[in-house]
Coordinates of C-alpha atoms and ligand atoms in Angstrom, one line a residue:
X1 CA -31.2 1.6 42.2
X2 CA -28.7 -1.1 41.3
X3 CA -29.4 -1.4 37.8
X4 CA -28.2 2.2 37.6
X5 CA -24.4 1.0 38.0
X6 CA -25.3 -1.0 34.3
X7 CA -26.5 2.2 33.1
X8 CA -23.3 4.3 33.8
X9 CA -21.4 1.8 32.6
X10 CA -19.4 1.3 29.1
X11 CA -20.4 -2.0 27.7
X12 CA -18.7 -2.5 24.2
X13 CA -17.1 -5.3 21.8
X14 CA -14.1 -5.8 24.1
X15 CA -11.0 -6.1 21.3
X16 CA -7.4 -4.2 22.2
X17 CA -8.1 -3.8 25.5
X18 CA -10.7 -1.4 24.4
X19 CA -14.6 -1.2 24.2
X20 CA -15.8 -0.7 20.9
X21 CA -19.2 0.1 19.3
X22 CA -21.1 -1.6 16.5
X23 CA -23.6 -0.8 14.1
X24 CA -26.0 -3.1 15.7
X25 CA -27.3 -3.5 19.4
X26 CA -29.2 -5.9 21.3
X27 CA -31.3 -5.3 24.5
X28 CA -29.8 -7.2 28.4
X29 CA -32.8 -7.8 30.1
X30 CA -33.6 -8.3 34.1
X31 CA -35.3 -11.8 34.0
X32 CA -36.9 -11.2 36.9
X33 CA -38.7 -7.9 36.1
X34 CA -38.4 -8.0 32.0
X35 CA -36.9 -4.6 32.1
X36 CA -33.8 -3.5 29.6
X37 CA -30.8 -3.1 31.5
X38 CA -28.7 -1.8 28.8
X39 CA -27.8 -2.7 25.0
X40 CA -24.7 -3.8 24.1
X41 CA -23.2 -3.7 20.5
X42 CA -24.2 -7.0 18.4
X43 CA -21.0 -8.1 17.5
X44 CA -21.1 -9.8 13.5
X45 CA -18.0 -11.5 11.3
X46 CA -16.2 -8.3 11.2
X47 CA -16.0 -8.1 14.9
X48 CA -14.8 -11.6 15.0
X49 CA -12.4 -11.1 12.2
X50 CA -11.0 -8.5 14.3
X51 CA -10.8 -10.1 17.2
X52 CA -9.2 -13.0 16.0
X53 CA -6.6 -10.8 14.3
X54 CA -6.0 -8.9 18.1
X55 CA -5.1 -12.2 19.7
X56 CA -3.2 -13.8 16.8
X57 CA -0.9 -10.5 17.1
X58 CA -0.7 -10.8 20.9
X59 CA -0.1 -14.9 20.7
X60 CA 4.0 -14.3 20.5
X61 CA 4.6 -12.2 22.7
X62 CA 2.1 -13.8 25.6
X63 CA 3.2 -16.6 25.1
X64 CA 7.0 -15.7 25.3
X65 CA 6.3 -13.6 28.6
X66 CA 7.8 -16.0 31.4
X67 CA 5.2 -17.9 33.1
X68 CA 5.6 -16.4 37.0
X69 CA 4.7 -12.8 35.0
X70 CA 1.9 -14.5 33.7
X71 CA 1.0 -16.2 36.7
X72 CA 1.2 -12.7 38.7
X73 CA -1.1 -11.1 36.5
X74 CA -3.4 -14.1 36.9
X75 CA -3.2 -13.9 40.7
X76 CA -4.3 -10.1 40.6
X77 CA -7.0 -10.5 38.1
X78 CA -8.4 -13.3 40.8
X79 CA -7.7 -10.1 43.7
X80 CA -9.3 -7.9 41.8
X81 CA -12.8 -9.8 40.8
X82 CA -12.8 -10.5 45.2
X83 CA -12.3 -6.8 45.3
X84 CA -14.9 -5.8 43.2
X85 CA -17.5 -8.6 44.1
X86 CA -20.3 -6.8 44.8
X87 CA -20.6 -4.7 42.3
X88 CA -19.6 -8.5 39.9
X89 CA -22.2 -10.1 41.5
X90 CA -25.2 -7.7 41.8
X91 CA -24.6 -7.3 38.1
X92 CA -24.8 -10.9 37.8
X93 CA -28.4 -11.0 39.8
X94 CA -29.3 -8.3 37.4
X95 CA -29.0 -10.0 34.2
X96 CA -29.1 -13.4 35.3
X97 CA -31.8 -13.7 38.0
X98 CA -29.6 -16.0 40.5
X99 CA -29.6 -14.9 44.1
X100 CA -27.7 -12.3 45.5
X101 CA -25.6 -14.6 47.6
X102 CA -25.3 -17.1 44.6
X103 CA -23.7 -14.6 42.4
X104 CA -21.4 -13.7 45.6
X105 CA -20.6 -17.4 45.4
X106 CA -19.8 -17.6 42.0
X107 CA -17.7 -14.5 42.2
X108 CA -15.2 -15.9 44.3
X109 CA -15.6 -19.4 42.3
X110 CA -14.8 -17.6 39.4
X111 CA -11.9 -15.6 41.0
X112 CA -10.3 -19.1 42.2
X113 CA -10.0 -20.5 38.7
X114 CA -6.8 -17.2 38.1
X115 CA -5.6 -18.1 41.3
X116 CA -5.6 -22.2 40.8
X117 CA -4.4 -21.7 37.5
X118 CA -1.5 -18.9 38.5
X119 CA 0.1 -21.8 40.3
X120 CA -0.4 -24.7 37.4
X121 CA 1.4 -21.5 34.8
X122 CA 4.5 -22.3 36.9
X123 CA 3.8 -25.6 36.8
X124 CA 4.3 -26.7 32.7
X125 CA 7.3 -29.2 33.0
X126 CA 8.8 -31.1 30.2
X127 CA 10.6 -34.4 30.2
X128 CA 13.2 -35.7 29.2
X129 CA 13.3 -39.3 27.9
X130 CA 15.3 -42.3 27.8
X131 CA 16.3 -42.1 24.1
X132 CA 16.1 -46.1 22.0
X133 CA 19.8 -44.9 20.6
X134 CA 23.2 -43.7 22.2
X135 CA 23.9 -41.0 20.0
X136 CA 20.6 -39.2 20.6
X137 CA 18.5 -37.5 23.1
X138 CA 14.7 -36.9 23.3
X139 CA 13.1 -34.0 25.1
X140 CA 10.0 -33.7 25.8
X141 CA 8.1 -29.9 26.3
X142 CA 4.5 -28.6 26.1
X143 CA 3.9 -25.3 24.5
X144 CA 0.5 -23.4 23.9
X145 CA -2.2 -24.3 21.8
X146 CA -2.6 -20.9 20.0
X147 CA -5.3 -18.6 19.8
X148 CA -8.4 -20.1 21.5
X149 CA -12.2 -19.4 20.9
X150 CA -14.3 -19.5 24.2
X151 CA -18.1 -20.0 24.2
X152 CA -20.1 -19.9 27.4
X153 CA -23.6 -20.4 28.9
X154 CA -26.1 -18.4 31.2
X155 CA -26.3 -20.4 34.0
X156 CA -22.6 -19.3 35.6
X157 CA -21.7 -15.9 33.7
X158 CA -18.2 -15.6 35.1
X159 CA -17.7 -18.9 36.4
X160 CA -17.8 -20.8 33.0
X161 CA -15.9 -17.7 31.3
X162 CA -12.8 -18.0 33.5
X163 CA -12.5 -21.7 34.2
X164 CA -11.6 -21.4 30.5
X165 CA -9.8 -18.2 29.8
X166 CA -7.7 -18.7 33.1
X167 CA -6.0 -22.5 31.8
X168 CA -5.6 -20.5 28.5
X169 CA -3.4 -17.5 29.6
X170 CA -1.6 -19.5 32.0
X171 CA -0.8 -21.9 29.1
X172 CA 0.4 -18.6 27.0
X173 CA -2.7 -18.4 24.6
X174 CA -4.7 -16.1 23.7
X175 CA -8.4 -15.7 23.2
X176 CA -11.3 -14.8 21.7
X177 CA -14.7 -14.7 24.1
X178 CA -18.0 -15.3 23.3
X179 CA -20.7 -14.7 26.0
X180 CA -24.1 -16.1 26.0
X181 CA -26.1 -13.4 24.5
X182 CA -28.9 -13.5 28.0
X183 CA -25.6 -12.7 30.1
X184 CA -23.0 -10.3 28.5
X185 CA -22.8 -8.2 31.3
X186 CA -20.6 -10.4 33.3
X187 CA -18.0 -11.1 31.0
X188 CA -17.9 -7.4 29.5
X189 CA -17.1 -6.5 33.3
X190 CA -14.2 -8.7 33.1
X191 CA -12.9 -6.6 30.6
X192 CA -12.1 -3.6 33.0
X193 CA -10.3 -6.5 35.6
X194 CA -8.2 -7.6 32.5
X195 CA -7.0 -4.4 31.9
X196 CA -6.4 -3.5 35.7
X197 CA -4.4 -6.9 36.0
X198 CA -2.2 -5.7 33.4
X199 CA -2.7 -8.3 31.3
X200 CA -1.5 -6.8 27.7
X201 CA -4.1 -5.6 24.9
X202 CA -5.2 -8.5 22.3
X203 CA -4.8 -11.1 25.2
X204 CA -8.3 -11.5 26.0
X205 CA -11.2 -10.3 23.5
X206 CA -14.9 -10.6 24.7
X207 CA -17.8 -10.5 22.2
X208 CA -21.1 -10.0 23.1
X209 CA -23.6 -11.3 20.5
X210 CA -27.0 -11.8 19.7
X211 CA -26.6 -14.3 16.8
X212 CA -23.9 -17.1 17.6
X213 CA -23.7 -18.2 13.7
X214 CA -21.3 -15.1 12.0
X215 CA -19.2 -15.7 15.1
X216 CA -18.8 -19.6 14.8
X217 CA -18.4 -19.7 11.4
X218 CA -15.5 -17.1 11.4
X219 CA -13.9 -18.8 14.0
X220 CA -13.8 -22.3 12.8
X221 CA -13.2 -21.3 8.7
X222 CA -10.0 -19.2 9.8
X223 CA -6.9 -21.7 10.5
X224 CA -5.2 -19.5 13.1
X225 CA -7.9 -20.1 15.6
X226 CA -6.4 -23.9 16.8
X227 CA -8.9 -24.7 19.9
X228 CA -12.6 -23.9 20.8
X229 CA -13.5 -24.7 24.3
X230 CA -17.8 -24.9 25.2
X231 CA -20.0 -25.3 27.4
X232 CA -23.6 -25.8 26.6
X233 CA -25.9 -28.1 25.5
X234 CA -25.2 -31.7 23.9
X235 CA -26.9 -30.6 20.7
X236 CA -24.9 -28.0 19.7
X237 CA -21.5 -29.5 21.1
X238 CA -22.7 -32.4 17.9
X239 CA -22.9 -28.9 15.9
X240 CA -19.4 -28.0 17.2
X241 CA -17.9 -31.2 16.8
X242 CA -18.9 -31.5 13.3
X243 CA -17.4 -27.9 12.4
X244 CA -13.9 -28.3 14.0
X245 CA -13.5 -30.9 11.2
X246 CA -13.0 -27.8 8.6
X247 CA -10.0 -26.7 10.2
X248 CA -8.8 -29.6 12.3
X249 CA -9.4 -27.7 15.8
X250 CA -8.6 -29.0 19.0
X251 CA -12.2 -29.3 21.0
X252 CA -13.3 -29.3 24.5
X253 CA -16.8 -29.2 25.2
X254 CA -18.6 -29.6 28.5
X255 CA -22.7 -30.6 27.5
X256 CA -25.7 -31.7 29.1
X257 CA -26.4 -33.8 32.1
X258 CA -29.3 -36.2 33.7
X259 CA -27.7 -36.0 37.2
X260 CA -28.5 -39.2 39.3
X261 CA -28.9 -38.8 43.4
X262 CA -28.8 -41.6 45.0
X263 CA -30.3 -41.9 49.1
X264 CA -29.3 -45.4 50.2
X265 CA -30.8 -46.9 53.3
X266 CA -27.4 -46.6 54.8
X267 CA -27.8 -43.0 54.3
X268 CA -27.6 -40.2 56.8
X269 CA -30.8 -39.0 56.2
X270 CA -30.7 -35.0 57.5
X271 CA -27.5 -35.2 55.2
X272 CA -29.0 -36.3 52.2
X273 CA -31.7 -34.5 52.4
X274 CA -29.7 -31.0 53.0
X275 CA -27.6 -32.5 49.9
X276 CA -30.1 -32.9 48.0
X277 CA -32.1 -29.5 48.2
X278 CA -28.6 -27.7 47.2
X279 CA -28.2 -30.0 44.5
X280 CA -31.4 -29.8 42.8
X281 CA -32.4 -25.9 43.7
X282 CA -29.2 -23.9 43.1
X283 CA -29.6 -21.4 40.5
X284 CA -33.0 -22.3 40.6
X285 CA -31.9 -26.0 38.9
X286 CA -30.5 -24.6 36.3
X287 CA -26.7 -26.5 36.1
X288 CA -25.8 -28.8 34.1
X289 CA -24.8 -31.3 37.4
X290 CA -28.1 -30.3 39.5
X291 CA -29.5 -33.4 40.6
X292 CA -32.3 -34.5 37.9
X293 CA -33.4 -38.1 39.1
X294 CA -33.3 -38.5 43.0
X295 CA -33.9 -42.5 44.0
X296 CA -34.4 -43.6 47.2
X297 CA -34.2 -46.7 48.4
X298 CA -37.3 -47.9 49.7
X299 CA -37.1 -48.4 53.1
X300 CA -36.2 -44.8 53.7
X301 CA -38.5 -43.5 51.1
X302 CA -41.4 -41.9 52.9
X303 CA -39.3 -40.5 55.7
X304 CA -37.0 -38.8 53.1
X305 CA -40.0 -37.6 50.9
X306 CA -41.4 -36.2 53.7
X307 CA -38.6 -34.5 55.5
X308 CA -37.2 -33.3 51.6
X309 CA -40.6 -31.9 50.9
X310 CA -40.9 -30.0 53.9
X311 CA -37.1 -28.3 53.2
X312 CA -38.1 -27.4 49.7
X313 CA -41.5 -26.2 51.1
X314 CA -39.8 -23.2 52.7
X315 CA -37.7 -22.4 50.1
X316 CA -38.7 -18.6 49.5
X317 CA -39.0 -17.9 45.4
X318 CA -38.3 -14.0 44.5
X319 CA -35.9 -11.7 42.8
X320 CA -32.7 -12.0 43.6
X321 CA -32.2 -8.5 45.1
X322 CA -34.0 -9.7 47.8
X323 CA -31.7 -11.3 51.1
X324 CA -34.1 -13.7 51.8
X325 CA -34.4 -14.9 48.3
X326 CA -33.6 -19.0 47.6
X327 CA -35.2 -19.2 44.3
X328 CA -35.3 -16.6 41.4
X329 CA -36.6 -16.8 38.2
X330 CA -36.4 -19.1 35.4
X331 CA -33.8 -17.7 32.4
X332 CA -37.1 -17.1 30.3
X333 CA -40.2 -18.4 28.6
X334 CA -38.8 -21.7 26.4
X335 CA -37.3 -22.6 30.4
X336 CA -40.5 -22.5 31.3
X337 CA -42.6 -24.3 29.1
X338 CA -39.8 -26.8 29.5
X339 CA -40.6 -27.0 32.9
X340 CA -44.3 -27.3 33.0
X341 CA -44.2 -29.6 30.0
X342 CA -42.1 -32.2 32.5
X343 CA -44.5 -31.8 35.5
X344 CA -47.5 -32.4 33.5
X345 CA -46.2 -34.9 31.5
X346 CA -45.4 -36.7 35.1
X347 CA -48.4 -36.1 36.5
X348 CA -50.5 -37.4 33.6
X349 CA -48.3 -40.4 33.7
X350 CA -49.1 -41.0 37.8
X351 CA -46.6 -38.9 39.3
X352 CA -48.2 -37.0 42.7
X353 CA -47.1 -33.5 43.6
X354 CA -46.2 -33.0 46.8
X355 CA -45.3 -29.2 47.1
X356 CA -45.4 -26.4 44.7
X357 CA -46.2 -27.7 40.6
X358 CA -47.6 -24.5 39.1
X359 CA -45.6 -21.3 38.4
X360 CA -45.9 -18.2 41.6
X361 CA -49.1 -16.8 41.5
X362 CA -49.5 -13.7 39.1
X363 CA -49.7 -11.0 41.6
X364 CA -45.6 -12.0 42.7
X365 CA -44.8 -13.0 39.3
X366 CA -44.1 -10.0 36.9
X367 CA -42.6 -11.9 34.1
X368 CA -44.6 -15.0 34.2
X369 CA -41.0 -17.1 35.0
X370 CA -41.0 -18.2 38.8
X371 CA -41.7 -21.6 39.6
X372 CA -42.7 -23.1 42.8
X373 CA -39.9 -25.7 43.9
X374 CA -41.7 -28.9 43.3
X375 CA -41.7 -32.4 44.5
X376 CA -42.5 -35.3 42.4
X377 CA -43.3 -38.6 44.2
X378 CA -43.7 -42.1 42.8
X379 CA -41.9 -41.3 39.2
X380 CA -41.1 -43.8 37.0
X381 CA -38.1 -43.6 34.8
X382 CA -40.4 -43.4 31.4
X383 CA -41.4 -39.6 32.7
X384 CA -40.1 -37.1 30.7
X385 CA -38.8 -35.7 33.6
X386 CA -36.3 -38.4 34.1
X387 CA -35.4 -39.0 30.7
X388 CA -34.6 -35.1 30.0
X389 CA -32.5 -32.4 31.9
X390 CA -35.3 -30.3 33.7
X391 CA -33.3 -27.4 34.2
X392 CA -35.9 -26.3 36.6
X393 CA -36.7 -26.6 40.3
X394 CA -38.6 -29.5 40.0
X395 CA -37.3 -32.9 42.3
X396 CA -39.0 -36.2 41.1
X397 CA -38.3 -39.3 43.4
X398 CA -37.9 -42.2 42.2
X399 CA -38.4 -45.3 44.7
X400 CA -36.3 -48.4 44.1
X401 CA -35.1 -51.9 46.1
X402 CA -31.1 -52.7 45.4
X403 CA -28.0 -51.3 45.1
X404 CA -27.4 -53.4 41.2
X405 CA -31.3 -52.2 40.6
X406 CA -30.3 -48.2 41.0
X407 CA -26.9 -48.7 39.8
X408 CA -28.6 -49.9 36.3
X409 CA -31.1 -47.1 36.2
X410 CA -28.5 -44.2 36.9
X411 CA -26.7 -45.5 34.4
X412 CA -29.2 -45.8 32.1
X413 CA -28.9 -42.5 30.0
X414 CA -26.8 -41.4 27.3
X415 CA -25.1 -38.3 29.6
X416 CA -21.9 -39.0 32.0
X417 CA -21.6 -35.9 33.6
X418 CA -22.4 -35.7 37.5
X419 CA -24.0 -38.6 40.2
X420 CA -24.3 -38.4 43.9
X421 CA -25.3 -40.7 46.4
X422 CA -24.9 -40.8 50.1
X423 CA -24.2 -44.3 52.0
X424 CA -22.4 -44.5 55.3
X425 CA -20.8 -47.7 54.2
X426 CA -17.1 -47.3 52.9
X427 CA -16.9 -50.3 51.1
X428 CA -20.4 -49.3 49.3
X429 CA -19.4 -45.9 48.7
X430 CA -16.3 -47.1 46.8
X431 CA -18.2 -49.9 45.0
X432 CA -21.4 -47.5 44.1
X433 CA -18.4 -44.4 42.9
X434 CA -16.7 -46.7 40.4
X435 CA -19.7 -48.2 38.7
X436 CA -21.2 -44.8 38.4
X437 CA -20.6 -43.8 34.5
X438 CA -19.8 -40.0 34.8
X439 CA -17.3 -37.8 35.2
X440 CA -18.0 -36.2 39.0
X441 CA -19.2 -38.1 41.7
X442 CA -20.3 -36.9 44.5
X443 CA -19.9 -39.2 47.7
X444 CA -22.0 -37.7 50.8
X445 CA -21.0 -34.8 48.9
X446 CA -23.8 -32.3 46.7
X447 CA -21.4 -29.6 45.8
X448 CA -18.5 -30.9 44.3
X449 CA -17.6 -28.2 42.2
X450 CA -13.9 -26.6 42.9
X451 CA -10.8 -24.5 40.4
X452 CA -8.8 -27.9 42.0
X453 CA -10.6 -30.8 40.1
X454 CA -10.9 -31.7 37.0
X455 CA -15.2 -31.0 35.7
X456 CA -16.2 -32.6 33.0
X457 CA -18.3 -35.8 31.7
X458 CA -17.9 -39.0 29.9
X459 CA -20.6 -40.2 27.0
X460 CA -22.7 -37.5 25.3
X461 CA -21.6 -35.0 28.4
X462 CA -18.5 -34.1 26.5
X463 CA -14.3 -34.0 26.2
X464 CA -11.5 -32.7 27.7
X465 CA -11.8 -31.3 31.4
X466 CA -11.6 -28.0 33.2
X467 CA -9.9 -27.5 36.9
X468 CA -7.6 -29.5 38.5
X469 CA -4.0 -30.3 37.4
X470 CA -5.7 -31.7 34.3
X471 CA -7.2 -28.2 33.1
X472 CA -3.9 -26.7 31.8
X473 CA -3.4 -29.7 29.5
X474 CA -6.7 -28.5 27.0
X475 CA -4.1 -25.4 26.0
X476 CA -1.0 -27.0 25.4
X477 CA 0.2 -29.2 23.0
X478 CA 3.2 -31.9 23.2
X479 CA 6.0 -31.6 21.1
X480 CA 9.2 -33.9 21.2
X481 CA 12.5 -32.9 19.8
X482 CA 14.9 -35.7 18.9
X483 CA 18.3 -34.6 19.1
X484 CA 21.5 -36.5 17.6
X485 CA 24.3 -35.8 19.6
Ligands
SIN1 C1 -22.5 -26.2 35.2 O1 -23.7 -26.1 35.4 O2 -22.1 -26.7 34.1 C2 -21.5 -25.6 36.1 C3 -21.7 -26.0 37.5 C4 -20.5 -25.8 38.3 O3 -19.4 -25.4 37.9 O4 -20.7 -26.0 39.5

């Protein structure tokens, strides 16, 4: 049985480089069969106090460690995670519900955010500046931020955890991890991969909890925690936000999106519509840059509803153990009602479904939370499903008549964090890219996610960015010195 590699397996509060228990537990459950994987220990504000203290005692000396050490440890951490994948991403199915070649996927995107970030460790240059004065000299260097709280979603257990703790050791901080409490698993294995990279006790801390508040409130009262990084909704980044202003903290937080996908006439149609069934159904359509409003421009409408329906027709829903399986289950029972709250909301507004609407029928739905892979037509952007993030599998298309027209309605929400459209027209697709307001664009392109950019959104999506050349910089702070000479 897979689920019996959770079972022999120590999951504790991560602290030291060791697992620890607690006097409280709460229950990992399969989402796809509602079974208890395991408990983990419920860490509280003792925990995080302790935590916090590990990585503030490891800050001087990681920090001090030469980069290329750091960077080496980085680099086998990423070997290690590809060594281990299966076992990583089976795990991941379990608690999580994605499919089994998803989680292999995100494995080795996880693993590339050490190795990106092993190369950008070597990589933290100074400067040295033309000083206003002959008698001085003004240098320029960028040192670590300190000790860094990391809070992560469901959606991409190991993927969201390490495109933030890798920047962070490769700037020379330290950290303190909190999990989201559906997926705990993932990051607890990371744990065992720390320790086998070498990577020195205190550096990395990983606590599982049931109850984010003892853990955010210990983090932002106590001053020698200088950064959180998040990644989650819009309305608790506002919580966040509001918080750091206690102690001052540094903030980077990657929120909510209402993803625009945009099929001009131009368009190569196979393309878009290939595009557009990985964008909107990965992880079931639950990412924060799936596709949530697809227009298409009218003279191509029908042929791409009907080609894209027929694609997301045969899109086979099941658990995730299974090698044939597409689509898994939803998260859990609030994604749900989420979910059928937008198609009928659509539907009583005019919408037409044109595959799937209605949850898998009961006798291949155990827990209640696998959804059919629907397709809208003829929404209109006052559905809810157009004005909210779905977070489901459900693609409504939108019909509409010029490029100014669908350049106005994709930029009509208050989120910035990823559009797509496909055009075969150059000097469109460099027109349509910079009037788009958000962060990632995808030109002819559906999966733009890589370690080598820099992810993040503009307007209620978030700050800072993650990936890229630009990652490193959330860590690090500038300092000048001004020397008289
Ligand atoms: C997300 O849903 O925020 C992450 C998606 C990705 O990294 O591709």
């Amino acid at each position: 049985m897979p689920s019996d590699m959770i079972r022999q397996s120590e999951y504790g509060i991560f602290i030291n480089n060791q697992y620890h228990s607690s006097a409280k537990n709460f229950a990992v459950t399969n989402p796809a069969t509602g079974e208890t994987l395991t408990e983990v220990p419920d860490a509280g504000a003792s925990d995080t106090l302790a935590a916090i203290d590990a990585a503030a005692a490891a800050l001087p000396a990681w920090s001090a460690t030469p980069a290329i050490e750091r960077a080496a440890m980085l680099r086998k951490a990423a070997a290690l995670m590809l060594e281990r994948r299966e076992r990583l991403a089976t795990i991941m199915t379990l608690e999580q519900g994605k499919p089994l070649t998803e989680s292999r996927g995100e494995i080795a995107y996880a693993a590339s955010f050490f190795s990106w970030f092993a190369g950008e460790a070597e990589r933290v240059y100074g400067q040295i500046v033309p000083a206003a004065a002959p008698n001085k000299r003004i240098l320029v260097m960028r040192q670590p931020v300190g000790v860094c709280a990391l809070i992560t979603p469901w959606n991409f257990p190991s993927a969201m955890l390490t495109r933030k703790i890798a920047p962070a050791l490769a700037a020379g901080c330290t950290v303190i991890c909190k999990p989201a409490e559906q997926t705990p698993l993932s990051a607890l294995e990371l744990g065992r991969i720390f320790i086998d990279a070498g990577i020195p006790a205190g550096v990395v801390n990983i606590l599982p909890a049931l109850d984010p508040i003892p853990f955010s409130e210990t983090i932002f009262a106590d001053d020698r925690v200088r950064k959180v990084s998040f990644t989650g909704s819009t309305e608790v980044g506002r919580i966040l936000i509001r918080s750091s202003a206690q102690t001052v903290k540094r903030i980077s937080l990657e929120l909510g999106g209402n993803a625009p996908f945009i099929v001009f006439d131009d368009a190569d149609l196979d393309a878009a519509v290939k595009g557009a069934v990985a964008s909107k159904f990965r992880n079931s359509g639950q990412t924060c840059i799936c596709a949530n409003r697809i227009f298409v421009q009218s003279a191509v409408y029908d042929a791409f509803a009907e080609k894209f329906t027929a694609a997301v027709a045969n899109l086979k829903v099941g658990s995730g153990l299974e090698s044939d399986t597409m689509i898994g289950p939803l998260i859990d029972h609030p994604a749900l009602e989420k979910v059928t709250r937008h198609v009928q909301d659509a539907v009583s507004k005019g919408a037409q479904i044109m595959t799937g609407g209605a949850p898998l029928p009961a006798q291949f739905n155990p827990t209640g939370t696998f959804w059919t892979p629907t397709v809208l037509l003829n929404v209109s952007p006052h559905m809810l499903v157009t004005q909210e993030e779905t977070f489901g599998p459900v693609a409504p298309l939108i019909r509409f008549e010029t490029e100014d027209e669908v350049l106005a309605l994709a930029n009509d929400t208050p989120f910035g964090l990823s559009a797509y459209f496909y055009s075969q027209n150059v000097s469109r697709v460099m027109r349509v890219a910079e009037k788009l307001e958000f962060g990632i664009i995808g030109a002819n392109d559906a999966l733009p996610s890589t370690a080598n950019a820099p992810f993040g959104g503009v307007k209620q999506s978030g700050l800072g960015r993650e990936g890229g050349a630009f990652g490193i910089d959330e860590y690090l702070e500038v300092k000048y010195v001004s020397m008289g000479v």
